[in-house]
Coordinates of C-alpha atoms and ligand atoms in Angstrom, one line a residue:
X1 CA -79.5 -110.1 -71.1
X2 CA -83.0 -110.5 -69.8
X3 CA -86.3 -108.7 -70.3
X4 CA -88.1 -106.9 -67.5
X5 CA -91.4 -105.1 -67.3
X6 CA -93.6 -103.5 -64.6
X7 CA -97.1 -102.1 -65.0
X8 CA -99.2 -100.2 -62.5
X9 CA -102.8 -99.1 -63.3
X10 CA -105.4 -97.0 -61.4
X11 CA -107.9 -99.9 -61.8
X12 CA -108.2 -103.2 -63.5
X13 CA -105.9 -106.1 -63.8
X14 CA -102.5 -105.5 -65.3
X15 CA -101.3 -109.1 -65.5
X16 CA -102.5 -109.6 -69.1
X17 CA -100.5 -106.4 -70.0
X18 CA -97.4 -107.7 -68.3
X19 CA -97.7 -111.0 -70.1
X20 CA -98.2 -109.4 -73.5
X21 CA -95.1 -107.3 -72.8
X22 CA -93.1 -110.4 -71.8
X23 CA -94.1 -112.0 -75.2
X24 CA -92.3 -109.1 -76.9
X25 CA -89.3 -109.4 -74.6
X26 CA -88.7 -113.0 -75.1
X27 CA -86.1 -112.3 -77.7
X28 CA -84.0 -111.0 -74.8
X29 CA -84.0 -114.3 -73.0
X30 CA -86.1 -117.4 -72.8
X31 CA -84.9 -119.8 -70.3
X32 CA -87.3 -118.9 -67.4
X33 CA -90.2 -116.6 -66.7
X34 CA -91.8 -115.1 -63.7
X35 CA -94.4 -112.6 -62.6
X36 CA -95.1 -110.9 -59.2
X37 CA -98.2 -109.0 -58.3
X38 CA -98.9 -106.7 -55.4
X39 CA -102.4 -107.8 -54.4
X40 CA -103.5 -105.2 -51.9
X41 CA -100.3 -105.2 -50.0
X42 CA -99.4 -108.9 -50.4
X43 CA -96.9 -110.0 -52.9
X44 CA -97.5 -113.1 -54.9
X45 CA -94.8 -114.6 -57.1
X46 CA -95.1 -117.3 -59.8
X47 CA -92.0 -118.3 -61.7
X48 CA -90.4 -121.3 -63.4
X49 CA -87.8 -122.4 -65.9
X50 CA -89.0 -122.8 -69.5
X51 CA -90.4 -120.6 -72.2
X52 CA -93.2 -118.1 -71.7
X53 CA -95.9 -120.0 -73.4
X54 CA -95.1 -123.2 -71.4
X55 CA -94.7 -121.5 -68.0
X56 CA -97.8 -119.4 -68.6
X57 CA -99.9 -122.6 -69.0
X58 CA -98.2 -124.7 -66.3
X59 CA -98.4 -122.0 -63.6
X60 CA -101.7 -120.5 -64.8
X61 CA -100.1 -117.1 -64.9
X62 CA -103.3 -115.7 -66.5
X63 CA -105.2 -116.4 -63.3
X64 CA -103.1 -113.9 -61.3
X65 CA -104.9 -110.7 -60.6
X66 CA -103.5 -107.3 -59.5
X67 CA -103.3 -103.7 -60.6
X68 CA -99.5 -103.6 -60.0
X69 CA -97.2 -106.3 -61.4
X70 CA -93.7 -107.0 -62.6
X71 CA -92.5 -109.7 -65.0
X72 CA -89.3 -111.1 -66.2
X73 CA -87.9 -113.3 -69.0
X74 CA -84.5 -114.6 -68.2
X75 CA -81.2 -115.3 -70.0
X76 CA -79.2 -116.9 -67.3
X77 CA -75.9 -115.4 -66.2
X78 CA -75.5 -116.4 -62.6
X79 CA -76.9 -119.9 -61.7
X80 CA -78.5 -122.5 -63.9
X81 CA -81.8 -121.8 -65.6
X82 CA -84.0 -123.5 -63.0
X83 CA -87.2 -122.6 -61.1
X84 CA -85.3 -121.2 -58.0
X85 CA -83.1 -119.0 -60.1
X86 CA -86.0 -117.6 -62.1
X87 CA -87.0 -114.0 -61.3
X88 CA -88.7 -112.3 -59.5
X89 CA -86.5 -112.7 -56.4
X90 CA -87.6 -111.8 -52.9
X91 CA -86.1 -110.6 -49.6
X92 CA -86.2 -112.7 -46.5
X93 CA -89.8 -112.3 -45.7
X94 CA -91.3 -111.8 -49.2
X95 CA -92.2 -108.2 -48.8
X96 CA -89.9 -107.0 -51.6
X97 CA -89.9 -108.7 -55.0
X98 CA -87.7 -107.6 -57.9
X99 CA -86.7 -108.4 -61.5
X100 CA -83.3 -107.6 -62.9
X101 CA -81.4 -107.3 -66.2
X102 CA -77.7 -107.0 -65.9
X103 CA -74.7 -108.5 -64.1
X104 CA -73.5 -107.6 -60.6
X105 CA -69.7 -107.7 -60.6
X106 CA -69.2 -107.7 -56.8
X107 CA -71.6 -110.5 -56.4
X108 CA -69.3 -112.9 -54.5
X109 CA -68.4 -110.4 -51.8
X110 CA -72.0 -109.1 -51.4
X111 CA -73.2 -112.6 -51.1
X112 CA -70.8 -113.5 -48.3
X113 CA -71.6 -110.3 -46.5
X114 CA -75.4 -110.8 -46.6
X115 CA -75.1 -114.4 -45.6
X116 CA -72.9 -113.5 -42.7
X117 CA -75.6 -111.1 -41.5
X118 CA -78.1 -114.0 -41.5
X119 CA -80.0 -113.4 -44.7
X120 CA -81.8 -116.4 -46.1
X121 CA -80.4 -116.7 -49.7
X122 CA -82.5 -119.1 -51.8
X123 CA -81.0 -118.8 -55.2
X124 CA -77.6 -118.6 -56.8
X125 CA -78.3 -115.3 -58.6
X126 CA -76.7 -112.0 -58.2
X127 CA -80.2 -110.5 -58.4
X128 CA -81.5 -111.8 -55.1
X129 CA -78.8 -110.0 -53.3
X130 CA -80.3 -106.7 -54.3
X131 CA -83.7 -107.6 -52.7
X132 CA -81.8 -108.3 -49.4
X133 CA -79.8 -105.1 -49.6
X134 CA -83.0 -103.1 -50.0
X135 CA -84.6 -105.1 -47.1
X136 CA -81.8 -104.0 -44.8
X137 CA -82.5 -100.3 -45.5
X138 CA -86.3 -100.7 -45.1
X139 CA -85.8 -102.7 -41.8
X140 CA -83.5 -99.9 -40.5
X141 CA -86.5 -97.6 -40.9
X142 CA -85.5 -95.8 -44.1
X143 CA -88.1 -94.8 -46.7
X144 CA -88.0 -97.2 -49.6
X145 CA -86.5 -94.7 -52.0
X146 CA -83.6 -94.2 -49.6
X147 CA -83.2 -97.9 -49.0
X148 CA -83.1 -98.3 -52.8
X149 CA -80.5 -95.6 -53.2
X150 CA -78.4 -97.2 -50.5
X151 CA -78.7 -100.6 -52.1
X152 CA -77.7 -99.6 -55.6
X153 CA -74.8 -97.5 -54.4
X154 CA -73.4 -100.8 -53.1
X155 CA -73.6 -102.5 -56.6
X156 CA -70.8 -102.7 -59.0
X157 CA -71.9 -103.7 -62.5
X158 CA -75.0 -103.3 -64.6
X159 CA -78.6 -103.4 -63.6
X160 CA -82.1 -102.4 -64.8
X161 CA -84.5 -103.1 -61.9
X162 CA -88.2 -103.1 -61.4
X163 CA -89.3 -103.6 -57.8
X164 CA -92.5 -104.2 -55.8
X165 CA -92.7 -103.4 -52.1
X166 CA -95.6 -105.0 -50.2
X167 CA -96.5 -101.9 -48.1
X168 CA -96.8 -99.7 -51.2
X169 CA -99.3 -101.4 -53.4
X170 CA -99.6 -98.9 -56.3
X171 CA -95.9 -98.3 -56.8
X172 CA -93.1 -99.8 -58.9
X173 CA -89.6 -98.8 -58.0
X174 CA -86.9 -98.8 -60.7
X175 CA -83.2 -98.2 -61.2
X176 CA -80.9 -98.2 -64.1
X177 CA -77.1 -98.6 -64.6
X178 CA -75.6 -99.7 -67.9
X179 CA -78.6 -101.9 -68.8
X180 CA -81.5 -100.5 -70.8
X181 CA -84.6 -99.2 -69.1
X182 CA -87.5 -97.0 -70.2
X183 CA -90.6 -95.6 -68.7
X184 CA -94.0 -95.5 -70.5
X185 CA -96.8 -93.1 -69.6
X186 CA -100.4 -94.0 -70.4
X187 CA -103.9 -92.9 -69.2
X188 CA -104.1 -94.0 -65.6
X189 CA -101.4 -96.6 -66.3
X190 CA -97.6 -96.2 -66.1
X191 CA -95.0 -98.8 -66.9
X192 CA -91.3 -99.6 -66.9
X193 CA -89.6 -102.0 -69.3
X194 CA -86.3 -103.0 -70.9
X195 CA -87.4 -101.7 -74.3
X196 CA -90.1 -100.0 -76.4
X197 CA -91.8 -103.0 -78.0
X198 CA -92.7 -104.3 -74.5
X199 CA -94.8 -101.2 -73.9
X200 CA -96.4 -100.4 -77.3
X201 CA -99.7 -102.0 -76.4
X202 CA -99.9 -99.6 -73.5
X203 CA -98.6 -96.3 -74.7
X204 CA -96.3 -94.6 -77.2
X205 CA -95.2 -91.9 -74.7
X206 CA -91.8 -93.1 -73.7
X207 CA -88.9 -91.8 -71.7
X208 CA -85.5 -93.4 -71.7
X209 CA -83.7 -93.5 -68.4
X210 CA -80.1 -92.7 -68.0
X211 CA -77.4 -94.5 -66.0
X212 CA -77.7 -93.6 -62.3
X213 CA -81.4 -92.8 -62.4
X214 CA -83.9 -94.4 -60.1
X215 CA -87.2 -93.7 -58.7
X216 CA -90.8 -94.9 -58.7
X217 CA -94.0 -94.8 -60.8
X218 CA -97.6 -95.1 -59.6
X219 CA -100.6 -95.0 -62.0
X220 CA -100.6 -91.2 -62.2
X221 CA -97.2 -90.1 -60.9
X222 CA -93.5 -90.5 -61.4
X223 CA -90.5 -89.5 -59.3
X224 CA -87.0 -89.8 -60.7
X225 CA -83.8 -89.3 -58.8
X226 CA -80.2 -89.2 -59.9
X227 CA -77.4 -90.8 -58.1
X228 CA -74.3 -88.6 -57.7
X229 CA -71.0 -88.5 -55.9
X230 CA -72.4 -87.0 -52.7
X231 CA -75.9 -88.7 -52.6
X232 CA -78.8 -88.2 -54.9
X233 CA -81.1 -85.4 -56.1
X234 CA -84.6 -85.4 -57.5
X235 CA -85.2 -84.5 -61.1
X236 CA -87.5 -81.5 -61.7
X237 CA -90.9 -82.3 -63.2
X238 CA -90.2 -80.0 -66.1
X239 CA -87.0 -81.9 -66.9
X240 CA -88.9 -85.2 -66.8
X241 CA -91.7 -83.9 -69.1
X242 CA -89.2 -82.6 -71.6
X243 CA -87.7 -86.1 -71.9
X244 CA -91.0 -87.9 -72.7
X245 CA -91.1 -88.6 -76.5
X246 CA -93.8 -90.1 -78.6
X247 CA -92.5 -93.1 -80.7
X248 CA -93.9 -93.8 -84.1
X249 CA -92.6 -97.4 -84.5
X250 CA -94.7 -100.2 -85.7
X251 CA -94.7 -103.3 -83.6
X252 CA -92.8 -105.3 -86.2
X253 CA -90.0 -102.7 -86.3
X254 CA -90.0 -102.4 -82.6
X255 CA -89.4 -106.1 -81.9
X256 CA -86.1 -105.6 -83.7
X257 CA -85.4 -102.6 -81.6
X258 CA -86.3 -100.3 -84.5
X259 CA -83.8 -102.1 -86.9
X260 CA -85.0 -103.9 -90.0
X261 CA -83.1 -107.1 -89.2
X262 CA -81.8 -108.9 -86.1
X263 CA -78.3 -109.0 -87.5
X264 CA -77.9 -105.2 -87.6
X265 CA -79.6 -104.9 -84.2
X266 CA -77.1 -107.4 -82.8
X267 CA -74.2 -105.6 -84.4
X268 CA -75.3 -102.4 -82.7
X269 CA -75.8 -104.3 -79.4
X270 CA -72.1 -105.1 -79.2
X271 CA -71.2 -102.2 -76.9
X272 CA -73.9 -103.3 -74.4
X273 CA -73.0 -106.9 -74.7
X274 CA -69.3 -106.2 -74.2
X275 CA -70.2 -104.2 -71.1
X276 CA -72.1 -107.2 -69.7
X277 CA -69.3 -109.5 -70.7
X278 CA -66.7 -107.3 -69.0
X279 CA -68.7 -106.9 -65.8
X280 CA -69.3 -110.7 -65.6
X281 CA -65.7 -111.8 -66.3
X282 CA -63.3 -109.1 -65.2
X283 CA -63.1 -110.3 -61.6
X284 CA -64.7 -113.7 -62.0
X285 CA -62.9 -116.3 -59.8
X286 CA -63.7 -119.0 -62.4
X287 CA -61.6 -117.1 -65.0
X288 CA -58.6 -117.2 -62.7
X289 CA -59.3 -120.9 -61.9
X290 CA -59.4 -121.7 -65.6
X291 CA -56.1 -119.7 -66.1
X292 CA -54.4 -121.8 -63.4
X293 CA -55.5 -125.0 -65.1
X294 CA -54.1 -123.7 -68.4
X295 CA -50.7 -122.8 -67.1
X296 CA -50.3 -126.1 -65.3
X297 CA -51.4 -128.2 -68.3
X298 CA -48.9 -130.2 -70.4
X299 CA -50.8 -129.2 -73.6
X300 CA -53.6 -126.7 -74.3
X301 CA -56.1 -127.4 -77.1
X302 CA -58.6 -124.7 -78.3
X303 CA -61.6 -126.1 -80.3
X304 CA -64.5 -124.3 -82.0
X305 CA -66.5 -124.2 -85.2
X306 CA -67.1 -121.2 -87.5
X307 CA -66.9 -117.9 -85.7
X308 CA -66.1 -119.6 -82.4
X309 CA -63.0 -121.1 -84.1
X310 CA -62.0 -117.6 -85.0
X311 CA -62.4 -116.5 -81.4
X312 CA -60.3 -119.5 -80.5
X313 CA -57.5 -118.3 -82.9
X314 CA -57.6 -114.9 -81.2
X315 CA -57.2 -116.6 -77.9
X316 CA -54.2 -118.7 -79.0
X317 CA -52.7 -115.5 -80.2
X318 CA -53.1 -113.6 -76.9
X319 CA -52.2 -116.7 -74.9
X320 CA -48.9 -116.8 -76.7
X321 CA -48.2 -113.1 -76.7
X322 CA -49.2 -112.3 -73.1
X323 CA -48.6 -115.5 -71.2
X324 CA -46.0 -117.3 -73.4
X325 CA -48.2 -120.4 -73.4
X326 CA -48.4 -122.4 -76.6
X327 CA -51.8 -123.8 -77.6
X328 CA -53.2 -125.8 -80.4
X329 CA -56.2 -124.2 -82.1
X330 CA -58.4 -126.7 -83.9
X331 CA -61.6 -126.6 -85.9
X332 CA -63.9 -128.9 -84.0
X333 CA -64.6 -131.3 -86.8
X334 CA -60.8 -132.0 -87.1
X335 CA -60.5 -133.1 -83.5
X336 CA -60.0 -136.8 -84.1
X337 CA -56.9 -136.4 -86.1
X338 CA -55.1 -134.9 -83.1
X339 CA -56.8 -137.1 -80.5
X340 CA -53.9 -139.4 -80.0
X341 CA -51.8 -136.6 -78.6
X342 CA -54.2 -135.8 -75.8
X343 CA -53.3 -136.9 -72.3
X344 CA -54.1 -136.7 -68.6
X345 CA -54.2 -133.1 -67.4
X346 CA -54.2 -131.5 -70.8
X347 CA -56.7 -128.6 -71.1
X348 CA -59.2 -128.2 -73.9
X349 CA -60.8 -124.8 -74.2
X350 CA -64.0 -125.4 -76.1
X351 CA -65.6 -122.3 -77.5
X352 CA -69.3 -122.4 -78.6
X353 CA -71.9 -119.6 -78.5
X354 CA -74.8 -122.1 -78.4
X355 CA -72.9 -124.8 -76.4
X356 CA -74.7 -127.3 -78.6
X357 CA -72.5 -127.6 -81.8
X358 CA -72.2 -131.3 -82.5
X359 CA -68.6 -131.4 -83.6
X360 CA -67.5 -129.3 -80.6
X361 CA -69.3 -131.5 -78.2
X362 CA -67.8 -134.6 -79.8
X363 CA -64.3 -133.2 -79.5
X364 CA -65.0 -132.4 -75.8
X365 CA -66.3 -135.9 -75.1
X366 CA -63.3 -137.5 -76.8
X367 CA -60.7 -135.4 -75.2
X368 CA -62.3 -135.7 -71.8
X369 CA -62.3 -139.5 -72.1
X370 CA -58.5 -139.2 -72.5
X371 CA -58.2 -137.3 -69.3
X372 CA -58.3 -133.7 -70.5
X373 CA -59.9 -131.0 -68.4
X374 CA -62.6 -129.1 -70.3
X375 CA -63.1 -125.3 -70.0
X376 CA -66.3 -124.4 -71.8
X377 CA -66.8 -120.8 -73.1
X378 CA -70.4 -120.3 -74.0
X379 CA -73.3 -117.9 -74.1
X380 CA -75.9 -120.4 -73.0
X381 CA -76.1 -121.4 -69.3
X382 CA -77.3 -125.0 -69.0
X383 CA -76.2 -125.9 -72.6
X384 CA -74.7 -129.3 -73.3
X385 CA -71.2 -127.7 -73.2
X386 CA -71.9 -126.1 -69.9
X387 CA -73.0 -129.5 -68.5
X388 CA -70.1 -131.4 -70.0
X389 CA -67.3 -129.0 -69.1
X390 CA -65.3 -129.1 -65.9
X391 CA -65.5 -125.3 -65.7
X392 CA -67.6 -122.9 -67.7
X393 CA -66.9 -119.3 -68.6
X394 CA -70.1 -117.5 -69.7
X395 CA -69.8 -114.8 -72.3
X396 CA -73.1 -113.1 -71.3
X397 CA -73.8 -111.6 -74.7
X398 CA -77.6 -112.2 -74.5
X399 CA -79.5 -114.2 -77.1
X400 CA -78.4 -113.9 -80.7
X401 CA -81.1 -114.5 -83.2
X402 CA -79.4 -113.7 -86.5
X403 CA -77.8 -116.9 -87.9
X404 CA -74.4 -115.2 -88.4
X405 CA -72.6 -114.6 -85.1
X406 CA -71.8 -111.0 -84.5
X407 CA -72.0 -109.8 -80.9
X408 CA -71.2 -113.3 -79.6
X409 CA -67.9 -113.1 -81.4
X410 CA -66.7 -109.9 -79.7
X411 CA -68.0 -111.1 -76.3
X412 CA -66.1 -114.5 -76.8
X413 CA -63.0 -112.5 -77.6
X414 CA -63.3 -110.5 -74.5
X415 CA -63.7 -113.5 -72.1
X416 CA -60.8 -115.2 -73.8
X417 CA -58.6 -112.1 -73.6
X418 CA -59.3 -111.9 -69.8
X419 CA -58.4 -115.6 -69.6
X420 CA -55.1 -115.0 -71.4
X421 CA -54.4 -112.1 -69.1
X422 CA -55.1 -114.2 -66.0
X423 CA -52.9 -117.0 -67.5
X424 CA -50.1 -114.5 -67.9
X425 CA -50.6 -113.5 -64.3
X426 CA -50.7 -117.1 -63.1
X427 CA -47.5 -117.9 -64.9
X428 CA -45.7 -114.7 -63.7
X429 CA -45.4 -113.2 -67.1
X430 CA -47.4 -110.3 -65.8
X431 CA -47.3 -109.2 -62.2
X432 CA -50.7 -108.5 -60.6
X433 CA -50.6 -104.8 -61.2
X434 CA -49.7 -105.3 -64.8
X435 CA -52.5 -107.8 -65.1
X436 CA -54.9 -105.4 -63.5
X437 CA -53.8 -102.7 -65.9
X438 CA -54.3 -104.9 -69.0
X439 CA -57.8 -106.0 -67.8
X440 CA -58.6 -102.4 -67.1
X441 CA -57.8 -101.5 -70.7
X442 CA -60.7 -103.8 -71.7
X443 CA -63.1 -101.5 -69.9
X444 CA -62.9 -99.2 -72.9
X445 CA -64.0 -102.0 -75.3
X446 CA -67.7 -101.0 -75.3
X447 CA -66.7 -97.4 -76.2
X448 CA -64.3 -98.6 -78.9
X449 CA -66.9 -100.9 -80.4
X450 CA -69.4 -98.1 -80.4
X451 CA -67.1 -95.7 -82.2
X452 CA -66.0 -98.4 -84.6
X453 CA -69.6 -99.1 -85.6
X454 CA -70.2 -95.4 -86.1
X455 CA -67.1 -94.9 -88.3
X456 CA -67.7 -98.1 -90.2
X457 CA -71.4 -97.6 -91.1
X458 CA -71.0 -95.0 -93.9
X459 CA -67.9 -96.7 -95.3
X460 CA -69.5 -100.2 -95.3
X461 CA -72.6 -98.8 -97.0
X462 CA -70.7 -97.1 -99.7
X463 CA -68.4 -100.1 -100.4
X464 CA -71.3 -102.5 -100.4
X465 CA -72.9 -100.6 -103.2
X466 CA -70.0 -101.4 -105.5
X467 CA -71.8 -104.3 -107.1
X468 CA -69.1 -105.7 -109.4
X469 CA -67.0 -107.8 -107.0
X470 CA -66.8 -111.5 -107.8
X471 CA -64.2 -112.5 -105.2
X472 CA -62.3 -110.6 -102.6
X473 CA -59.3 -111.2 -100.3
X474 CA -59.2 -110.2 -96.7
X475 CA -55.6 -110.3 -95.3
X476 CA -54.1 -109.8 -91.9
X477 CA -50.9 -110.6 -90.0
X478 CA -50.7 -111.6 -86.3
X479 CA -53.9 -110.5 -84.6
X480 CA -55.2 -109.2 -87.9
X481 CA -55.3 -112.7 -89.4
X482 CA -58.2 -114.2 -87.3
X483 CA -60.0 -110.9 -87.6
X484 CA -59.7 -111.1 -91.4
X485 CA -60.9 -114.7 -91.3
X486 CA -64.0 -113.7 -89.3
X487 CA -64.6 -110.8 -91.7
X488 CA -64.3 -113.1 -94.8
X489 CA -66.7 -115.6 -93.2
X490 CA -69.3 -112.9 -92.6
X491 CA -69.0 -111.8 -96.2
X492 CA -69.4 -115.3 -97.5
X493 CA -72.3 -116.4 -95.4
X494 CA -74.4 -113.3 -95.5
X495 CA -73.5 -111.6 -98.8
X496 CA -72.9 -114.8 -100.7
X497 CA -69.7 -113.3 -102.1
X498 CA -66.6 -115.3 -102.3
X499 CA -64.1 -114.0 -99.7
X500 CA -60.8 -115.6 -98.8
X501 CA -58.7 -114.8 -95.8
X502 CA -55.1 -115.8 -95.4
X503 CA -52.0 -114.4 -93.6
X504 CA -50.8 -111.5 -95.7
X505 CA -47.3 -112.9 -95.9
X506 CA -48.6 -115.8 -97.9
X507 CA -49.5 -113.7 -100.9
X508 CA -46.4 -114.4 -102.9
X509 CA -46.8 -118.1 -102.3
X510 CA -49.7 -118.4 -104.6
X511 CA -52.8 -116.2 -104.0
X512 CA -51.3 -113.0 -105.7
X513 CA -51.5 -114.9 -109.0
X514 CA -55.3 -114.1 -109.0
X515 CA -54.8 -110.4 -108.6
X516 CA -55.5 -108.2 -111.6
X517 CA -56.8 -104.8 -112.3
X518 CA -59.6 -103.9 -109.8
X519 CA -59.3 -107.0 -107.7
X520 CA -60.6 -106.0 -104.2
X521 CA -58.2 -106.7 -101.3
X522 CA -58.9 -105.7 -97.8
X523 CA -56.0 -105.6 -95.3
X524 CA -56.6 -105.7 -91.6
X525 CA -53.7 -103.8 -90.1
X526 CA -53.1 -104.4 -86.4
X527 CA -50.5 -102.6 -84.4
X528 CA -48.4 -105.8 -84.1
X529 CA -47.7 -105.8 -87.8
X530 CA -46.7 -102.6 -89.5
X531 CA -45.0 -104.7 -92.2
X532 CA -48.5 -105.1 -93.7
X533 CA -47.8 -101.8 -95.5
X534 CA -45.6 -103.8 -97.9
X535 CA -48.4 -106.2 -98.6
X536 CA -50.6 -103.3 -99.5
X537 CA -48.0 -101.9 -101.9
X538 CA -47.4 -105.3 -103.6
X539 CA -51.1 -105.7 -104.2
X540 CA -51.6 -102.2 -105.5
X541 CA -48.6 -102.6 -107.8
X542 CA -50.6 -105.5 -109.5
X543 CA -53.6 -103.4 -110.0
X544 CA -55.6 -104.4 -106.9
X545 CA -58.1 -102.1 -105.4
X546 CA -56.6 -102.0 -101.9
X547 CA -58.5 -101.0 -98.7
X548 CA -56.5 -100.9 -95.5
X549 CA -58.5 -101.0 -92.3
X550 CA -56.3 -99.6 -89.5
X551 CA -56.4 -98.3 -86.0
X552 CA -56.1 -94.5 -86.1
X553 CA -53.1 -94.5 -83.7
X554 CA -51.1 -97.0 -85.7
X555 CA -48.2 -95.6 -87.7
X556 CA -48.2 -97.2 -91.2
X557 CA -45.7 -96.3 -93.9
X558 CA -48.4 -95.9 -96.4
X559 CA -50.4 -93.1 -98.0
X560 CA -53.8 -93.1 -99.6
X561 CA -53.5 -93.2 -103.4
X562 CA -55.6 -94.0 -106.3
X563 CA -55.1 -97.7 -105.6
X564 CA -54.9 -97.6 -101.8
X565 CA -57.6 -96.4 -99.6
X566 CA -57.0 -96.1 -95.8
X567 CA -60.0 -96.7 -93.6
X568 CA -59.3 -95.4 -90.1
X569 CA -60.9 -97.0 -87.1
X570 CA -60.5 -96.2 -83.4
X571 CA -57.2 -96.9 -81.7
X572 CA -56.3 -97.9 -78.2
X573 CA -53.7 -100.7 -78.6
X574 CA -53.6 -104.4 -79.4
X575 CA -56.1 -105.5 -76.8
X576 CA -58.8 -103.2 -78.2
X577 CA -58.2 -103.8 -81.9
X578 CA -60.6 -106.7 -82.2
X579 CA -63.4 -104.4 -81.2
X580 CA -62.2 -101.6 -83.5
X581 CA -61.6 -103.7 -86.7
X582 CA -64.4 -106.4 -86.5
X583 CA -67.6 -104.3 -86.9
X584 CA -66.6 -103.0 -90.4
X585 CA -66.8 -106.4 -91.9
X586 CA -70.0 -107.3 -90.1
X587 CA -71.6 -104.1 -91.6
X588 CA -70.1 -104.6 -95.0
X589 CA -71.6 -108.1 -95.2
X590 CA -74.9 -106.9 -93.9
X591 CA -75.3 -104.0 -96.3
X592 CA -74.0 -106.1 -99.2
X593 CA -76.7 -108.7 -98.4
X594 CA -79.5 -106.2 -98.0
X595 CA -78.5 -104.4 -101.2
X596 CA -78.6 -107.7 -103.1
X597 CA -82.0 -108.6 -101.7
X598 CA -80.8 -111.4 -99.4
X599 CA -82.2 -112.0 -95.9
X600 CA -79.2 -111.4 -93.6
X601 CA -80.9 -113.1 -90.6
X602 CA -81.5 -116.4 -92.4
X603 CA -78.7 -117.0 -95.0
X604 CA -79.4 -119.9 -97.3
X605 CA -78.2 -123.4 -96.4
X606 CA -77.2 -122.3 -92.9
X607 CA -78.5 -122.8 -89.4
X608 CA -77.8 -121.0 -86.2
X609 CA -76.8 -124.2 -84.3
X610 CA -75.4 -127.2 -86.1
X611 CA -76.4 -130.2 -84.1
X612 CA -75.3 -132.8 -86.7
X613 CA -71.9 -134.0 -87.8
Ligands
G6P701 C1 -73.0 -122.2 -87.1 C2 -73.4 -120.7 -87.1 C3 -72.2 -119.9 -86.8 C4 -71.4 -120.3 -85.6 C5 -71.1 -121.8 -85.7 C6 -70.6 -122.3 -84.4 O1 -72.2 -122.4 -88.3 O2 -74.1 -120.3 -88.2 O3 -72.5 -118.5 -86.6 O4 -70.2 -119.6 -85.5 O5 -72.3 -122.6 -86.0 O6 -71.6 -122.3 -83.4 P1 -71.4 -122.2 -81.9 O7 -72.8 -122.2 -81.3 O8 -70.7 -123.5 -81.5 O9 -70.5 -121.1 -81.6

């Protein structure tokens, strides 16, 4: 996730407007910043790694002048967050500059192709390749709009683009596919940006672009085209006008995307985050490399803290089910008790959203010192884990500001599922076509997450308003167990309500002793464990208030009754169930916190990143 903006005005200097927009976009990424202006047909680029305020001062961004400019704030996905990889990126001779948010899936093959045709590639990014693709069209004599159409039709993945072309000083070209992009229309000034807050200082007249749309803006005009199977067509002016809406948001509300808190915004961002995760990992050679290391290793350890530990449990589950590979999942702070078993060639899969969690890094250092190979799974390119690991798999969820992990959990799960699928392929447990089919199933995850959020919202709100719970159980079997653990953690940390998760089969070994009339029990039914119906009945028989969360296509020998309520979520099979069953608990925790007057973004006693033991 990155933030992009472009502003073009009839007269005056737009650089201060671009910088103000970037300030509001920094929540989308903050590891590097860049601006390009078209100064009378010459493009000037200034960019560097670091946060906006720092880069602004160091590079004197305020001294740039131009009536057409683009800007970018980056959240690295391809290549380290350094000066060269910062956006904007240019073509060979600096006559095209562009900024990009998204992930290009066919990056490796495009890079090879462009390099073989003699392009001078300066950065490690997927973005730069787009500038060179457009360059080829322009140099072949095509109008820029055709060159742009040709370039984007070669891209597989997600992109929101804003582009300057030296020879067309008043124009900003743009394109969108699976990454957010809007246009803003002011008086003698038009703009393009990732989201509404970035443009509120310019205008409230906004139009949201759809996937496959591209075109250009000048200070007083807009042309939009739509990419189709047989080429592209121009949208009629009347259609464009009808889609322009006036937004009423305040700036404060807008910085959270219109949501009252970051947590709820991030819950709702899951479909987009999953899309980016999928694009970045489904064909990534490093995932296959990591998988080979795993199947060749004598032992596999999986370490993580908090939510990342739960993602690690999900990984162990799929690794066992799909690949037949045993692994040892560990809470990071417990690493030393198992250290003596670690040896040369063992693999440690270290899961950490921030890549900075102290205990996880300590585990990695200790296991590495004993000869283990480290596969880091993180959201932060350039983090300590990224640097320490032998290999890093990025989850590409974009920055997460709410202290409780939400979208980073589901994105971690997706990368780890793909890793398990590749491991199964490397081990011969799945043949290549079966592996392709399994990975293909995950393409539906964004849709499943989106439907799950929609179905969960009213239920979670309603249940959160039952104010008399003192303690709850969240139970699961198989895949349902780590999902239940993550659900219980959300409820504890955000709603300050005691919630305990354990494998449902354990009830009779102790926990059921607490169950009395009205005791709330949530059951996470996953399609691997229909026997959970029995657990629902045994709880209901003791007076529990049982709520069974289940995928709609799962057969369960259970009927709704006075004591048992069935909450139906989207189906699609075992690989999609983490996306179907997780959002409900995130939303329940969120609404319970809000209704109790707690700040869900900053729960008491907790920090986003724990850098101490
Ligand atoms: C803290 C956060 C959790 C997170 C855990 C691990 O406890 O509040 O949301 O799951 O750290 O963080 P990591 O960055 O390593 O995933």
